[in-house]
Amino acid sequence: MKTPFIQFAGVTKAFNGHTVLQGIDLEIYQGEITTIIGKSGGGKSVLLKHIMGLLRPDAGRIVIDGQPLGQLKGRARRRLRRRFSYMFQDSALFDSMTVFENIALPIQERGRMKADEIEARVHARMRELDLGPIDNEYPSQLSGGMKKRVALARALVTDPEVVLFDEPTTGLDPVRKNSVHAMIAEYQQKLGFTAVLISHEIPDVFYFSQRIAMLHEGRIIFTGTPNDLQCLSDPVVHEFIQGFENPNGDSPEPVRQGSWESTFNAEMARMQHHKVSFALVVLTIENLAEILGQEDADAPGVAQRFADRIRAQLRVTDTCSLAGPNMVLLLLPFTNLSQAKMVCAKLGRTLNGQEIAGIQSCQEACMAISAGVAEVQGNGHPERTLAQALERKEIFYQFSVC
Amino acid sequence: MNTSSYPMMPFTRLGQFAIARLRRMGRYALFFLQSFVRIFSWPLPVARILQQTYFIGMKSVSIICLTAVFTGMVLGLQGYYTLVKFGSEGVLGAAVALSLIREMGPVLTAIMLIGRAGSAMAAELGIMRISEQIDALETMDIDPLRFLVSPKLGAALISMPLLTAIFDVVGIIGGYLTGVLLLGINSGIYFARIQSSVEMADVTGGFVKSLVFAVVIVTVCCFKGFNTHEGSEYGAKGVSVSTTSAVVIASVLVLVTDYILTSLLL
C-alpha cells in the first residue's frame, strides 16, 4: 500500500469564529500532481498554507514525510521547509527587485552557490520558461502572464521536492493557461516533484492531475482520480464540474448546434500541450426521415433529445455538439479507438430509442443509429478526421419502436 | 446569557483589553529582540545594512541640515532676546549648544527620521504583507525579520548618532548666524562658551538618546507595517492606517522616552 507523503488528519481552522476547514482528512502522494478544486473562498488556499506552515491548525494534525509538522521545531522545520516551494496566486514577486534578483533570491539566500553558478541556474530556468532577456526589468513592467512565469521560475529554481501552486493560471488568457498547465505537467514529469495545485480550470486539470480532491463547505467530499470524479453521481460534484449552480434542480442547458471545428481545434491544442490523444465519434440517426414520418414523432425534438441523452452519459471532459439535423459529434479526450468503441457500446446499452423519438404509441418503425470513430494523434485536421470517422461508420444501435 | 454576569462586563472588557495590550507589548518586545539578535547572525547582512544606511542616513542628511540650521537660528534669536534682559548674551553659544546637544538634536533628528524613513518602512512592509511578499519569503525559508527588519535596525543604529551629530553641528552654526552675524555677539565668545560649558557627558547623553530613538523608530514602524494584516482595515486602507499609526506612536514614544532618559541621565 502506498504511503502518503502529506497527510491531513482532522485539520480544523477558524478565523474570527468562522470555520474555514472542518476536520479535513486528505492524503497527498509523492511524485503525483494532486489538484484541489472547490468554490472560491472555500478555504483551498488556507489548506495549502497549512502544508507550508504559514498557518497552524486549530485542531488536527499534518504529517509530512512521516514527521508531524506541529512537533517540528528549529532546524528540523527549516530542513523540511527547504524541500518545498510555493507559487502564490498573485505571484508575490518583490516589486523592488529585478526579475533576475527575484528568481535568484531563494538560492542566493541559502548561500551554498557561487555567483556564477546562481547566474547559470537562473538563466537556465528563464530559458526553459521562455522568459527572454528581461533580467533587469521590474515586475511592474511585466504582463500578468510574464509575472506568472517569473513566479514559476522562482518556485522551481531550488529544484524542490514539493511545489504548491495556488491558482497559477488566474487572470491568464486561454493560450497562456494551457501553456502554464503544460509547463507544470512537463516539469513535474521531468523533475519528478510532488505538486499540489489549486485550480478552477475544469476540465484542464483533469488532463494532467493524477489525483483530484474536492473541498466543499470546509470538508473534503471527494478524493480520487479524475476519472473517478467524472463517474461520481454526487450532485454537488456535478454542479461544480459542469460549471453551473443548480439550486432548483433545473436541467442543464441543451446541447447546441455549433461550430464543432473550434472545439476540435481547442482539443487539438490541449492534446499537443498535454501529449494525449483523443477520439472523434460521429453518431448519426440513419433513418430520421422514416422516424419523422411517424405521426406521433416529435419532429424537431428528436435530434435535440438524442444529443441531450447522449451528453448525459458522457464524462465532463467529453464534448458533444449537434452537427446537423441527424448528426451528433463527440470529442472524447484521453480516448483511443478501442476505448471510443467501448463508449459507443455503452451508449447503445443505455439509450432509450422510444424516449429519443418521443413516440408514445406503438408504431411499426425501427431507429437505426450508426457510429463512426476516428482517433486523433499528431496533426489532426477537423474535416479530414470527420471524413475518416464517417468512412468507418457502422450501425451500433438499432431499436424497434414497437 | 446569565444576567448576573452583566455587572461584571465592564471589568471583563477591561481585563480583556489589558491582556490584549500586554500580549501585544510582549510581541513587540520579542520582535525587537529577534530583529536585534539577527543583525549579528552569520552571514552578517552587511550589504543590506549598507543599503539601508544609505536610505536612512545619507538620504536624510539634507533634510536634517535644513531643519538643524533653522532650529539653531531660532534658538539664537530667542536665546539672545531672553539673555540680553539679564545682560548675559555672552552665554548664547552655551545655551544654543547645550539645548541642541542634550535635547533638541536627538529629538528633532528622531522626529524628522520618523517622517522621512519611518513612514516609508511601515508602508513598505505593509504593502509587502498585503501582497504576500512576506509570506513568500517564509516559503523560501528566508527569515523575514533578518531579511527586512534587522538591516533597517542596524542601519538606524549607525545613522542616528551620525545624523544627531550633524544636527548638533549645523544647529550651532545656525545659532552663530543669528547670534554672531545678525545680532553682533562676539564670535570668539560664542565658541569659547560652547567649549567651556559642553561636557563629554552631554555629548554621550545625546548619543545614548539617539541610539534609543533609533530602536524606537525602527521597531515601532516595522512592527506596525509587518502586522498590517492584523489591523481592522484591509488592503490599501490597512497600509495607510498602519503607516499613520506607526508615525504617531513612534513620535509620541520618542517624546516619552526622551523624558525618561533625561530623568535618568541628569
PDB file of C-alpha atoms in Angstrom, chain B residues 80-265:
ATOM      1  CA  TYR B  80      19.613  86.336  22.570  1.00  0.00           C
ATOM      2  CA  TYR B  81      16.437  88.317  23.381  1.00  0.00           C
ATOM      3  CA  THR B  82      15.950  86.397  26.640  1.00  0.00           C
ATOM      4  CA  LEU B  83      19.578  86.595  27.739  1.00  0.00           C
ATOM      5  CA  VAL B  84      20.016  90.244  26.827  1.00  0.00           C
ATOM      6  CA  LYS B  85      17.434  91.165  29.507  1.00  0.00           C
ATOM      7  CA  PHE B  86      19.854  89.805  32.116  1.00  0.00           C
ATOM      8  CA  GLY B  87      22.923  91.123  30.365  1.00  0.00           C
ATOM      9  CA  SER B  88      24.074  87.558  29.758  1.00  0.00           C
ATOM     10  CA  GLU B  89      24.009  87.431  25.955  1.00  0.00           C
ATOM     11  CA  GLY B  90      27.604  86.195  26.086  1.00  0.00           C
ATOM     12  CA  VAL B  91      26.420  82.737  27.127  1.00  0.00           C
ATOM     13  CA  LEU B  92      24.278  82.403  23.972  1.00  0.00           C
ATOM     14  CA  GLY B  93      26.727  79.877  22.482  1.00  0.00           C
ATOM     15  CA  ALA B  94      26.448  77.666  25.571  1.00  0.00           C
ATOM     16  CA  ALA B  95      22.635  77.946  25.624  1.00  0.00           C
ATOM     17  CA  VAL B  96      22.319  77.015  21.950  1.00  0.00           C
ATOM     18  CA  ALA B  97      24.864  74.186  22.123  1.00  0.00           C
ATOM     19  CA  LEU B  98      23.517  72.607  25.325  1.00  0.00           C
ATOM     20  CA  SER B  99      19.909  72.795  24.110  1.00  0.00           C
ATOM     21  CA  LEU B 100      20.868  71.144  20.865  1.00  0.00           C
ATOM     22  CA  ILE B 101      23.278  68.514  22.167  1.00  0.00           C
ATOM     23  CA  ARG B 102      21.201  67.441  25.159  1.00  0.00           C
ATOM     24  CA  GLU B 103      17.648  67.668  23.823  1.00  0.00           C
ATOM     25  CA  MET B 104      16.775  69.191  20.511  1.00  0.00           C
ATOM     26  CA  GLY B 105      19.380  67.451  18.383  1.00  0.00           C
ATOM     27  CA  PRO B 106      18.370  63.864  19.222  1.00  0.00           C
ATOM     28  CA  VAL B 107      14.630  64.608  19.474  1.00  0.00           C
ATOM     29  CA  LEU B 108      14.267  66.621  16.274  1.00  0.00           C
ATOM     30  CA  THR B 109      16.507  64.223  14.342  1.00  0.00           C
ATOM     31  CA  ALA B 110      14.282  61.383  15.521  1.00  0.00           C
ATOM     32  CA  ILE B 111      11.090  63.209  14.567  1.00  0.00           C
ATOM     33  CA  MET B 112      12.465  64.025  11.106  1.00  0.00           C
ATOM     34  CA  LEU B 113      13.604  60.445  10.652  1.00  0.00           C
ATOM     35  CA  ILE B 114      10.147  59.153  11.565  1.00  0.00           C
ATOM     36  CA  GLY B 115       8.617  61.371   8.891  1.00  0.00           C
ATOM     37  CA  ARG B 116      11.162  60.541   6.218  1.00  0.00           C
ATOM     38  CA  ALA B 117      12.225  56.938   6.826  1.00  0.00           C
ATOM     39  CA  GLY B 118       9.876  55.506   9.476  1.00  0.00           C
ATOM     40  CA  SER B 119       6.744  56.100   7.432  1.00  0.00           C
ATOM     41  CA  ALA B 120       8.456  54.562   4.397  1.00  0.00           C
ATOM     42  CA  MET B 121       9.419  51.486   6.422  1.00  0.00           C
ATOM     43  CA  ALA B 122       5.857  50.994   7.698  1.00  0.00           C
ATOM     44  CA  ALA B 123       4.352  51.461   4.235  1.00  0.00           C
ATOM     45  CA  GLU B 124       6.913  49.204   2.550  1.00  0.00           C
ATOM     46  CA  LEU B 125       6.376  46.349   4.997  1.00  0.00           C
ATOM     47  CA  GLY B 126       2.609  46.892   4.951  1.00  0.00           C
ATOM     48  CA  ILE B 127       2.488  46.564   1.172  1.00  0.00           C
ATOM     49  CA  MET B 128       4.768  43.546   1.316  1.00  0.00           C
ATOM     50  CA  ARG B 129       2.447  41.967   3.858  1.00  0.00           C
ATOM     51  CA  ILE B 130      -0.789  42.512   1.939  1.00  0.00           C
ATOM     52  CA  SER B 131       0.759  41.390  -1.349  1.00  0.00           C
ATOM     53  CA  GLU B 132       2.009  38.177   0.319  1.00  0.00           C
ATOM     54  CA  GLN B 133       5.660  39.059  -0.272  1.00  0.00           C
ATOM     55  CA  ILE B 134       6.458  38.396   3.399  1.00  0.00           C
ATOM     56  CA  ASP B 135       4.712  35.031   3.167  1.00  0.00           C
ATOM     57  CA  ALA B 136       6.753  34.370   0.019  1.00  0.00           C
ATOM     58  CA  LEU B 137       9.961  34.950   1.999  1.00  0.00           C
ATOM     59  CA  GLU B 138       8.842  32.425   4.601  1.00  0.00           C
ATOM     60  CA  THR B 139       8.067  29.847   1.925  1.00  0.00           C
ATOM     61  CA  MET B 140      11.606  30.347   0.584  1.00  0.00           C
ATOM     62  CA  ASP B 141      12.943  29.678   4.071  1.00  0.00           C
ATOM     63  CA  ILE B 142      14.155  33.263   4.321  1.00  0.00           C
ATOM     64  CA  ASP B 143      13.651  34.765   7.756  1.00  0.00           C
ATOM     65  CA  PRO B 144      11.604  37.940   7.124  1.00  0.00           C
ATOM     66  CA  LEU B 145      12.939  39.618  10.281  1.00  0.00           C
ATOM     67  CA  ARG B 146      16.536  39.007   9.288  1.00  0.00           C
ATOM     68  CA  PHE B 147      15.884  39.963   5.675  1.00  0.00           C
ATOM     69  CA  LEU B 148      13.703  43.009   6.180  1.00  0.00           C
ATOM     70  CA  VAL B 149      13.869  44.373   9.722  1.00  0.00           C
ATOM     71  CA  SER B 150      17.389  43.667  11.047  1.00  0.00           C
ATOM     72  CA  PRO B 151      19.180  45.629   8.285  1.00  0.00           C
ATOM     73  CA  LYS B 152      16.923  48.608   8.957  1.00  0.00           C
ATOM     74  CA  LEU B 153      17.607  48.378  12.684  1.00  0.00           C
ATOM     75  CA  GLY B 154      21.359  48.049  12.136  1.00  0.00           C
ATOM     76  CA  ALA B 155      21.343  50.956   9.700  1.00  0.00           C
ATOM     77  CA  ALA B 156      19.346  53.166  12.070  1.00  0.00           C
ATOM     78  CA  LEU B 157      21.741  52.383  14.935  1.00  0.00           C
ATOM     79  CA  ILE B 158      24.623  53.542  12.714  1.00  0.00           C
ATOM     80  CA  SER B 159      22.831  56.520  11.158  1.00  0.00           C
ATOM     81  CA  MET B 160      21.016  58.075  14.112  1.00  0.00           C
ATOM     82  CA  PRO B 161      24.087  59.138  16.166  1.00  0.00           C
ATOM     83  CA  LEU B 162      25.757  60.451  12.997  1.00  0.00           C
ATOM     84  CA  LEU B 163      22.658  62.385  11.955  1.00  0.00           C
ATOM     85  CA  THR B 164      22.331  63.717  15.504  1.00  0.00           C
ATOM     86  CA  ALA B 165      25.965  64.878  15.416  1.00  0.00           C
ATOM     87  CA  ILE B 166      25.328  66.611  12.076  1.00  0.00           C
ATOM     88  CA  PHE B 167      22.188  68.215  13.523  1.00  0.00           C
ATOM     89  CA  ASP B 168      24.111  69.486  16.550  1.00  0.00           C
ATOM     90  CA  VAL B 169      26.934  70.974  14.496  1.00  0.00           C
ATOM     91  CA  VAL B 170      24.657  72.575  11.879  1.00  0.00           C
ATOM     92  CA  GLY B 171      22.349  73.841  14.653  1.00  0.00           C
ATOM     93  CA  ILE B 172      25.303  75.507  16.401  1.00  0.00           C
ATOM     94  CA  ILE B 173      26.200  77.129  13.061  1.00  0.00           C
ATOM     95  CA  GLY B 174      22.569  78.318  12.782  1.00  0.00           C
ATOM     96  CA  GLY B 175      22.838  79.906  16.220  1.00  0.00           C
ATOM     97  CA  TYR B 176      26.081  81.510  15.091  1.00  0.00           C
ATOM     98  CA  LEU B 177      24.338  83.011  12.038  1.00  0.00           C
ATOM     99  CA  THR B 178      21.733  84.829  14.119  1.00  0.00           C
ATOM    100  CA  GLY B 179      23.692  85.399  17.316  1.00  0.00           C
ATOM    101  CA  VAL B 180      27.005  86.488  15.817  1.00  0.00           C
ATOM    102  CA  LEU B 181      26.365  87.632  12.259  1.00  0.00           C
ATOM    103  CA  LEU B 182      22.896  89.145  12.763  1.00  0.00           C
ATOM    104  CA  LEU B 183      22.851  90.324  16.355  1.00  0.00           C
ATOM    105  CA  GLY B 184      26.538  91.065  16.795  1.00  0.00           C
ATOM    106  CA  ILE B 185      27.740  88.784  19.604  1.00  0.00           C
ATOM    107  CA  ASN B 186      31.467  88.263  19.546  1.00  0.00           C
ATOM    108  CA  SER B 187      32.359  85.175  17.570  1.00  0.00           C
ATOM    109  CA  GLY B 188      35.169  84.134  19.939  1.00  0.00           C
ATOM    110  CA  ILE B 189      32.914  84.388  22.982  1.00  0.00           C
ATOM    111  CA  TYR B 190      30.213  82.340  21.223  1.00  0.00           C
ATOM    112  CA  PHE B 191      32.568  79.406  20.616  1.00  0.00           C
ATOM    113  CA  ALA B 192      34.530  79.809  23.870  1.00  0.00           C
ATOM    114  CA  ARG B 193      31.310  79.482  25.882  1.00  0.00           C
ATOM    115  CA  ILE B 194      30.406  76.370  23.956  1.00  0.00           C
ATOM    116  CA  GLN B 195      33.839  74.868  24.667  1.00  0.00           C
ATOM    117  CA  SER B 196      33.695  75.691  28.353  1.00  0.00           C
ATOM    118  CA  SER B 197      30.126  74.612  29.049  1.00  0.00           C
ATOM    119  CA  VAL B 198      29.664  71.474  26.983  1.00  0.00           C
ATOM    120  CA  GLU B 199      30.959  68.357  28.700  1.00  0.00           C
ATOM    121  CA  MET B 200      31.548  64.890  27.401  1.00  0.00           C
ATOM    122  CA  ALA B 201      28.572  63.645  29.438  1.00  0.00           C
ATOM    123  CA  ASP B 202      26.280  65.947  27.451  1.00  0.00           C
ATOM    124  CA  VAL B 203      27.529  64.555  24.156  1.00  0.00           C
ATOM    125  CA  THR B 204      27.339  60.955  25.410  1.00  0.00           C
ATOM    126  CA  GLY B 205      23.834  61.536  26.750  1.00  0.00           C
ATOM    127  CA  GLY B 206      22.727  62.881  23.380  1.00  0.00           C
ATOM    128  CA  PHE B 207      24.155  59.859  21.614  1.00  0.00           C
ATOM    129  CA  VAL B 208      22.546  57.440  24.082  1.00  0.00           C
ATOM    130  CA  LYS B 209      19.226  59.102  23.357  1.00  0.00           C
ATOM    131  CA  SER B 210      19.780  58.900  19.630  1.00  0.00           C
ATOM    132  CA  LEU B 211      20.520  55.152  19.869  1.00  0.00           C
ATOM    133  CA  VAL B 212      17.377  54.525  21.913  1.00  0.00           C
ATOM    134  CA  PHE B 213      15.324  56.612  19.493  1.00  0.00           C
ATOM    135  CA  ALA B 214      16.727  54.613  16.584  1.00  0.00           C
ATOM    136  CA  VAL B 215      15.457  51.419  18.210  1.00  0.00           C
ATOM    137  CA  VAL B 216      12.060  53.002  18.942  1.00  0.00           C
ATOM    138  CA  ILE B 217      11.601  54.339  15.406  1.00  0.00           C
ATOM    139  CA  VAL B 218      12.595  51.194  13.528  1.00  0.00           C
ATOM    140  CA  THR B 219      10.860  48.691  15.759  1.00  0.00           C
ATOM    141  CA  VAL B 220       7.590  50.637  16.031  1.00  0.00           C
ATOM    142  CA  CYS B 221       7.383  51.437  12.319  1.00  0.00           C
ATOM    143  CA  CYS B 222       8.442  47.958  11.195  1.00  0.00           C
ATOM    144  CA  PHE B 223       6.187  46.257  13.757  1.00  0.00           C
ATOM    145  CA  LYS B 224       3.165  48.214  12.558  1.00  0.00           C
ATOM    146  CA  GLY B 225       3.949  47.559   8.896  1.00  0.00           C
ATOM    147  CA  PHE B 226       4.811  43.912   9.470  1.00  0.00           C
ATOM    148  CA  ASN B 227       1.484  43.285  11.224  1.00  0.00           C
ATOM    149  CA  THR B 228      -0.696  45.335   8.859  1.00  0.00           C
ATOM    150  CA  HIS B 229      -2.883  42.273   8.216  1.00  0.00           C
ATOM    151  CA  GLU B 230      -3.885  42.114  11.877  1.00  0.00           C
ATOM    152  CA  GLY B 231      -5.485  45.554  11.838  1.00  0.00           C
ATOM    153  CA  SER B 232      -9.145  46.355  11.466  1.00  0.00           C
ATOM    154  CA  GLU B 233      -8.693  47.624   7.894  1.00  0.00           C
ATOM    155  CA  TYR B 234      -7.597  45.641   4.860  1.00  0.00           C
ATOM    156  CA  GLY B 235      -5.733  46.344   1.638  1.00  0.00           C
ATOM    157  CA  ALA B 236      -4.512  49.847   0.782  1.00  0.00           C
ATOM    158  CA  LYS B 237      -6.523  51.361   3.627  1.00  0.00           C
ATOM    159  CA  GLY B 238      -4.894  48.928   6.038  1.00  0.00           C
ATOM    160  CA  VAL B 239      -1.467  50.114   4.877  1.00  0.00           C
ATOM    161  CA  SER B 240      -2.426  53.764   5.280  1.00  0.00           C
ATOM    162  CA  VAL B 241      -3.804  53.119   8.783  1.00  0.00           C
ATOM    163  CA  SER B 242      -0.712  51.205   9.896  1.00  0.00           C
ATOM    164  CA  THR B 243       1.598  53.873   8.435  1.00  0.00           C
ATOM    165  CA  THR B 244      -0.261  56.701  10.159  1.00  0.00           C
ATOM    166  CA  SER B 245      -0.384  54.916  13.500  1.00  0.00           C
ATOM    167  CA  ALA B 246       3.312  53.991  13.167  1.00  0.00           C
ATOM    168  CA  VAL B 247       4.244  57.667  12.734  1.00  0.00           C
ATOM    169  CA  VAL B 248       2.015  58.817  15.589  1.00  0.00           C
ATOM    170  CA  ILE B 249       3.055  56.098  18.040  1.00  0.00           C
ATOM    171  CA  ALA B 250       6.759  56.448  17.214  1.00  0.00           C
ATOM    172  CA  SER B 251       6.619  60.253  17.638  1.00  0.00           C
ATOM    173  CA  VAL B 252       4.854  60.015  20.991  1.00  0.00           C
ATOM    174  CA  LEU B 253       7.183  57.257  22.181  1.00  0.00           C
ATOM    175  CA  VAL B 254      10.229  59.320  21.232  1.00  0.00           C
ATOM    176  CA  LEU B 255       8.991  62.162  23.456  1.00  0.00           C
ATOM    177  CA  VAL B 256       8.080  59.813  26.314  1.00  0.00           C
ATOM    178  CA  THR B 257      11.416  58.019  26.059  1.00  0.00           C
ATOM    179  CA  ASP B 258      13.188  61.392  25.938  1.00  0.00           C
ATOM    180  CA  TYR B 259      11.651  62.390  29.254  1.00  0.00           C
ATOM    181  CA  ILE B 260      12.576  59.066  30.879  1.00  0.00           C
ATOM    182  CA  LEU B 261      16.138  59.187  29.547  1.00  0.00           C
ATOM    183  CA  THR B 262      16.600  62.822  30.575  1.00  0.00           C
ATOM    184  CA  SER B 263      15.475  61.921  34.109  1.00  0.00           C
ATOM    185  CA  LEU B 264      17.963  59.078  34.225  1.00  0.00           C
ATOM    186  CA  LEU B 265      20.874  60.952  32.642  1.00  0.00           C
TER     187      LEU B 265
END
